[in-house]
Coordinates of C-alpha atoms in Angstrom, one line a residue:
X29 CA 69.6 111.5 47.6
X30 CA 72.3 113.2 45.3
X31 CA 75.8 113.9 46.5
X32 CA 76.5 117.6 46.9
X33 CA 79.9 118.9 45.6
X34 CA 81.5 122.2 45.2
X35 CA 82.5 123.8 41.8
X36 CA 85.9 125.8 41.7
X37 CA 85.6 128.5 39.2
X38 CA 89.2 128.6 37.4
X39 CA 88.1 131.7 35.5
X40 CA 87.5 133.6 38.7
X41 CA 90.3 132.7 41.0
X42 CA 94.1 131.9 41.2
X43 CA 95.5 128.6 42.0
X44 CA 96.1 129.2 45.6
X45 CA 92.6 130.6 46.1
X46 CA 91.0 127.6 44.2
X47 CA 93.2 125.1 46.7
X48 CA 92.0 127.0 49.8
X49 CA 88.4 126.8 48.6
X50 CA 88.7 123.1 48.1
X51 CA 90.0 122.8 51.8
X52 CA 87.0 125.0 53.0
X53 CA 84.6 123.0 50.9
X54 CA 85.8 119.6 52.5
X55 CA 85.5 121.1 56.0
X56 CA 82.0 122.5 55.1
X57 CA 80.9 118.9 54.1
X58 CA 80.8 119.0 50.4
X59 CA 81.6 115.4 49.2
X60 CA 83.3 116.1 45.8
X61 CA 84.9 118.8 43.5
X62 CA 84.4 120.0 40.1
X63 CA 87.0 122.2 38.5
X64 CA 86.7 124.2 35.1
X65 CA 89.2 123.8 32.4
X66 CA 89.5 126.9 30.4
X67 CA 92.5 128.7 28.7
X68 CA 90.6 132.3 28.9
X69 CA 88.3 133.6 31.4
X70 CA 84.8 134.6 30.0
X71 CA 85.6 138.3 30.6
X72 CA 88.3 140.4 32.1
X73 CA 86.4 140.9 35.2
X74 CA 86.7 137.3 36.0
X75 CA 90.5 137.6 35.5
X76 CA 92.0 134.3 35.9
X77 CA 92.4 131.2 34.2
X78 CA 95.2 128.8 35.6
X79 CA 96.4 125.4 33.9
X80 CA 93.8 123.0 35.4
X81 CA 96.2 120.0 35.5
X82 CA 98.6 121.8 37.8
X83 CA 95.9 122.8 40.0
X84 CA 94.6 119.2 40.2
X85 CA 98.0 118.1 41.4
X86 CA 97.9 120.7 44.1
X87 CA 94.4 119.4 45.1
X88 CA 95.4 115.8 45.2
X89 CA 97.6 116.8 48.2
X90 CA 95.4 119.4 49.9
X91 CA 92.1 117.3 50.2
X92 CA 90.9 113.8 50.0
X93 CA 87.8 114.7 47.9
X94 CA 87.1 113.2 44.4
X95 CA 87.7 115.8 41.6
X96 CA 86.3 115.9 38.1
X97 CA 87.2 118.6 35.2
X98 CA 83.9 120.4 34.1
X99 CA 84.5 120.1 31.6
X100 CA 87.8 119.3 29.5
X101 CA 87.8 119.6 25.6
X102 CA 90.1 117.0 24.4
X103 CA 89.8 117.9 20.7
X104 CA 91.4 121.0 19.4
X105 CA 93.6 123.0 22.0
X106 CA 94.7 119.8 23.5
X107 CA 95.1 116.5 21.4
X108 CA 93.4 113.5 23.0
X109 CA 96.6 111.6 23.5
X110 CA 97.9 114.5 25.8
X111 CA 94.7 114.9 27.5
X112 CA 94.8 111.1 28.3
X113 CA 98.3 111.5 29.8
X114 CA 97.1 114.4 32.1
X115 CA 94.0 112.7 33.1
X116 CA 95.9 109.3 34.0
X117 CA 98.3 111.2 36.0
X118 CA 95.6 113.0 37.8
X119 CA 93.9 109.7 38.7
X120 CA 96.9 108.2 40.0
X121 CA 97.7 111.3 42.0
X122 CA 94.2 111.2 43.5
X123 CA 94.4 107.6 43.9
X124 CA 91.5 106.7 41.6
X125 CA 89.4 109.7 42.7
X126 CA 89.3 111.3 39.6
X127 CA 86.7 111.5 36.7
X128 CA 87.4 113.1 33.4
X129 CA 84.6 115.4 32.3
X130 CA 84.6 116.1 28.5
X131 CA 82.5 118.3 26.1
X132 CA 82.9 119.9 22.6
X133 CA 84.2 123.1 24.1
X134 CA 83.9 126.8 23.1
X135 CA 85.8 129.1 20.5
X136 CA 86.8 131.2 23.5
X137 CA 89.4 128.5 24.5
X138 CA 89.8 126.1 21.7
X139 CA 90.7 128.4 18.5
X140 CA 93.7 130.0 20.1
X141 CA 96.2 127.9 18.2
X142 CA 94.5 129.1 14.8
X143 CA 92.5 126.1 14.3
X144 CA 89.3 126.2 12.6
X145 CA 86.4 126.2 14.9
X146 CA 84.1 123.3 13.4
X147 CA 80.4 123.2 13.6
X148 CA 78.6 121.1 16.3
X149 CA 78.2 118.2 14.2
X150 CA 82.1 117.9 13.4
X151 CA 82.8 118.6 17.0
X152 CA 80.9 115.7 18.3
X153 CA 82.4 113.4 15.8
X154 CA 85.9 114.8 17.0
X155 CA 84.8 114.1 20.7
X156 CA 83.6 110.6 19.9
X157 CA 86.9 109.8 18.3
X158 CA 89.0 111.4 21.0
X159 CA 87.2 109.3 23.7
X160 CA 88.0 106.3 21.8
X161 CA 91.6 107.0 21.7
X162 CA 91.7 108.0 25.3
X163 CA 90.4 104.8 26.4
X164 CA 92.9 102.8 24.4
X165 CA 95.5 104.8 26.0
X166 CA 94.2 104.1 29.4
X167 CA 95.1 100.5 29.1
X168 CA 98.6 101.3 29.2
X169 CA 99.2 99.3 25.9
X170 CA 101.0 100.7 23.0
X171 CA 98.1 102.7 20.7
X172 CA 98.5 103.2 16.9
X173 CA 95.5 105.1 15.6
X174 CA 94.8 106.6 12.1
X175 CA 91.3 108.2 12.2
X176 CA 89.1 110.6 10.7
X177 CA 90.5 113.5 13.0
X178 CA 93.4 112.0 14.8
X179 CA 96.7 110.3 14.3
X180 CA 98.5 108.4 17.2
X181 CA 101.6 106.5 16.6
X182 CA 103.6 104.2 19.2
X183 CA 101.9 106.0 22.0
X184 CA 102.0 104.3 25.5
X185 CA 101.0 105.7 28.7
X186 CA 103.5 104.3 31.3
X187 CA 101.6 106.1 34.3
X188 CA 98.0 104.9 34.6
X189 CA 95.6 104.1 37.4
X190 CA 94.7 100.7 38.5
X191 CA 91.3 101.3 36.7
X192 CA 90.7 103.2 33.6
X193 CA 89.5 107.1 34.2
X194 CA 85.8 107.2 34.0
X195 CA 84.8 109.8 31.1
X196 CA 81.7 111.7 31.7
X197 CA 80.1 113.5 28.5
X198 CA 78.6 117.0 29.0
X199 CA 75.4 117.8 26.9
X200 CA 72.9 120.8 26.7
X201 CA 70.9 119.4 23.8
X202 CA 69.5 116.2 22.3
X203 CA 72.5 115.3 20.1
X204 CA 75.3 115.6 22.8
X205 CA 73.0 113.9 25.3
X206 CA 72.4 111.1 22.8
X207 CA 76.5 110.7 22.4
X208 CA 76.7 110.8 26.4
X209 CA 74.2 108.0 26.6
X210 CA 75.7 105.8 24.1
X211 CA 79.5 106.1 24.9
X212 CA 80.0 108.0 28.3
X213 CA 80.5 106.7 31.7
X214 CA 78.3 109.5 33.0
X215 CA 76.3 112.7 31.8
X216 CA 76.8 116.1 32.9
X217 CA 74.4 118.9 32.2
X218 CA 73.9 122.3 33.9
X219 CA 69.9 122.7 34.1
X220 CA 67.7 120.5 36.2
X221 CA 65.8 119.4 33.2
X222 CA 64.0 116.0 33.9
X223 CA 63.6 115.3 30.1
X224 CA 67.2 115.4 29.4
X225 CA 67.9 112.9 32.2
X226 CA 65.2 110.8 31.0
X227 CA 66.9 110.9 27.3
X228 CA 70.2 109.9 28.8
X229 CA 68.9 106.9 30.8
X230 CA 66.6 105.6 28.1
X231 CA 69.1 106.1 25.3
X232 CA 71.8 103.9 26.8
X233 CA 72.9 105.5 30.1
X234 CA 70.8 103.4 32.3
X235 CA 71.8 103.8 35.9
X236 CA 75.2 105.7 35.0
X237 CA 75.5 108.8 37.1
X238 CA 74.1 112.1 36.0
X239 CA 75.9 115.3 37.4
X240 CA 74.7 119.0 37.2
X241 CA 75.7 122.3 38.4
X242 CA 74.7 125.8 39.4
X243 CA 76.0 129.0 40.5
X244 CA 74.7 131.1 43.2
X245 CA 75.7 134.4 45.1
X246 CA 75.6 134.3 48.9
X247 CA 75.9 137.5 50.8
X248 CA 73.8 139.4 53.4
X249 CA 73.0 142.2 51.0
X250 CA 70.9 140.8 48.1
X251 CA 71.3 143.7 45.7
X252 CA 75.2 143.8 46.1
X253 CA 75.1 140.0 45.2
X254 CA 73.0 140.8 42.0
X255 CA 75.5 143.5 41.1
X256 CA 78.3 141.1 41.7
X257 CA 76.8 138.4 39.5
X258 CA 76.0 140.9 36.7
X259 CA 79.7 142.2 36.9
X260 CA 81.5 138.8 36.9
X261 CA 79.1 136.2 35.4
X262 CA 76.5 137.8 33.0
X263 CA 77.7 135.5 30.2
X264 CA 75.7 132.6 32.0
X265 CA 72.6 134.5 31.1
X266 CA 73.4 135.0 27.4
X267 CA 71.1 133.2 25.0
X268 CA 71.6 130.7 22.2
X269 CA 75.0 129.5 21.0
X270 CA 77.1 132.8 21.8
X271 CA 79.1 130.7 24.4
X272 CA 80.1 128.2 22.0
X273 CA 81.2 130.7 19.1
X274 CA 82.4 133.9 20.4
X275 CA 86.2 133.8 20.2
X276 CA 87.6 136.2 22.9
X277 CA 86.6 137.7 26.3
X278 CA 86.3 141.2 24.7
X279 CA 83.4 139.8 22.4
X280 CA 81.4 138.6 25.9
X281 CA 82.1 142.0 27.3
X282 CA 80.5 143.7 24.2
X283 CA 77.3 141.8 25.2
X284 CA 77.1 142.9 29.0
X285 CA 74.4 145.3 28.4
X286 CA 72.1 142.6 27.1
X287 CA 71.9 141.1 30.7
X288 CA 70.0 143.4 33.3
X289 CA 69.9 143.2 36.9
X290 CA 66.2 142.2 36.7
X291 CA 67.4 139.0 34.6
X292 CA 70.0 138.2 37.4
X293 CA 67.2 138.6 40.1
X294 CA 65.1 136.1 38.3
X295 CA 67.7 133.3 37.1
X296 CA 70.3 133.3 40.0
X297 CA 70.0 132.7 43.5
X298 CA 71.4 135.7 45.3
X299 CA 71.5 136.8 49.0
X300 CA 71.4 134.8 52.3
X301 CA 67.6 133.2 52.1
X302 CA 68.6 129.5 52.9
X303 CA 65.1 128.6 51.5
X304 CA 66.0 129.6 48.1
X305 CA 69.5 127.8 48.1
X306 CA 67.9 124.7 49.3
X307 CA 65.1 124.9 46.8
X308 CA 67.6 125.4 44.0
X309 CA 69.6 122.5 44.5
X310 CA 66.6 120.3 45.4
X311 CA 65.3 120.7 41.8
X312 CA 68.4 118.8 40.7
X313 CA 67.5 116.1 43.1
X314 CA 63.7 116.1 41.7
X315 CA 65.0 115.8 38.1
X316 CA 66.8 112.7 38.9
X317 CA 70.5 113.9 39.4
X318 CA 72.8 111.9 41.2
X319 CA 75.5 114.5 41.9
X320 CA 75.1 118.4 42.3
X321 CA 77.7 120.9 42.3
X322 CA 77.5 124.5 43.5
X323 CA 79.9 127.4 42.9
X324 CA 80.0 130.7 44.9
X325 CA 80.2 133.7 42.8
X326 CA 82.5 136.6 44.0
X327 CA 84.8 137.3 46.8
X328 CA 82.9 136.1 50.0
X329 CA 83.9 132.5 49.8
X330 CA 84.5 132.0 53.7
X331 CA 81.0 133.4 54.4
X332 CA 79.5 130.9 51.7
X333 CA 80.9 128.1 52.8
X334 CA 80.1 128.9 56.7
X335 CA 76.6 129.4 55.3
X336 CA 76.4 126.2 53.5
X337 CA 77.9 124.2 56.4
X338 CA 75.1 125.5 58.9
X339 CA 72.1 126.3 56.9
X340 CA 72.0 124.5 53.6
X341 CA 73.8 121.2 53.5
X342 CA 72.3 119.7 56.9
X343 CA 68.8 120.5 55.3
X344 CA 69.8 118.5 52.0
X345 CA 70.8 115.4 53.9

């Protein structure tokens, strides 16, 4: 039976709201937290993007739930040595209840310093080298590294947790999934696809945890929920690699008309039908996931947590 957690959306909420949502999640019975790591929101309607590491510090004081970034890109905007320091401090603050979720990132967040946005095969190389650097730093020993993509000289983390920070790798295709199976402490993906879980486990992942996430929009007026999703999170329904290569929120806004309300009705759980919410989360369980995180789109956060506390989570066990 999977463990169910709440997915905090940094793109849509300010720091205080995220901390309050974490409190409500714990009270509702969620067992863990994901939090997104962005420099930009996907579009201006979402309207937020706080520095995730500061928010994690606040979460460590506000709740006792485990926290994981979903996901951090430790390769372009942030050097892996700096990411390692942030992750190690987060693990100390949460008393070991922190996992570092990593991925190859999106141009939306990572090209902001003027760096070239590499193709996928190079980004995967960079991610693997970054993980090697971070794991060496988590030992608390001095690290000197002169690799293909990164240089680290005389670097030592003095504030480290008792156990190295687990690193879970995000993957939506076979190449990233293969990397996760080979070098990750766990696997993150966003669709309940059993074949991806099987690839991870047979490719070397074994019994390591597989985590997934989904977005819903709870509300008593289903059509209003559909409009809310199309206004705030239409980017979730854009096809292909656009999510990885478009460089700014305004480029995503130019594509909003590609996503219709009918597409939202078909792809996103909207409204207050508990059966639909339960079925969506059970699909991850049926596909072999160990942890499932759900995010509420839109402003009715308290209504969502009351609904899940009374109508959804009790049916999931």
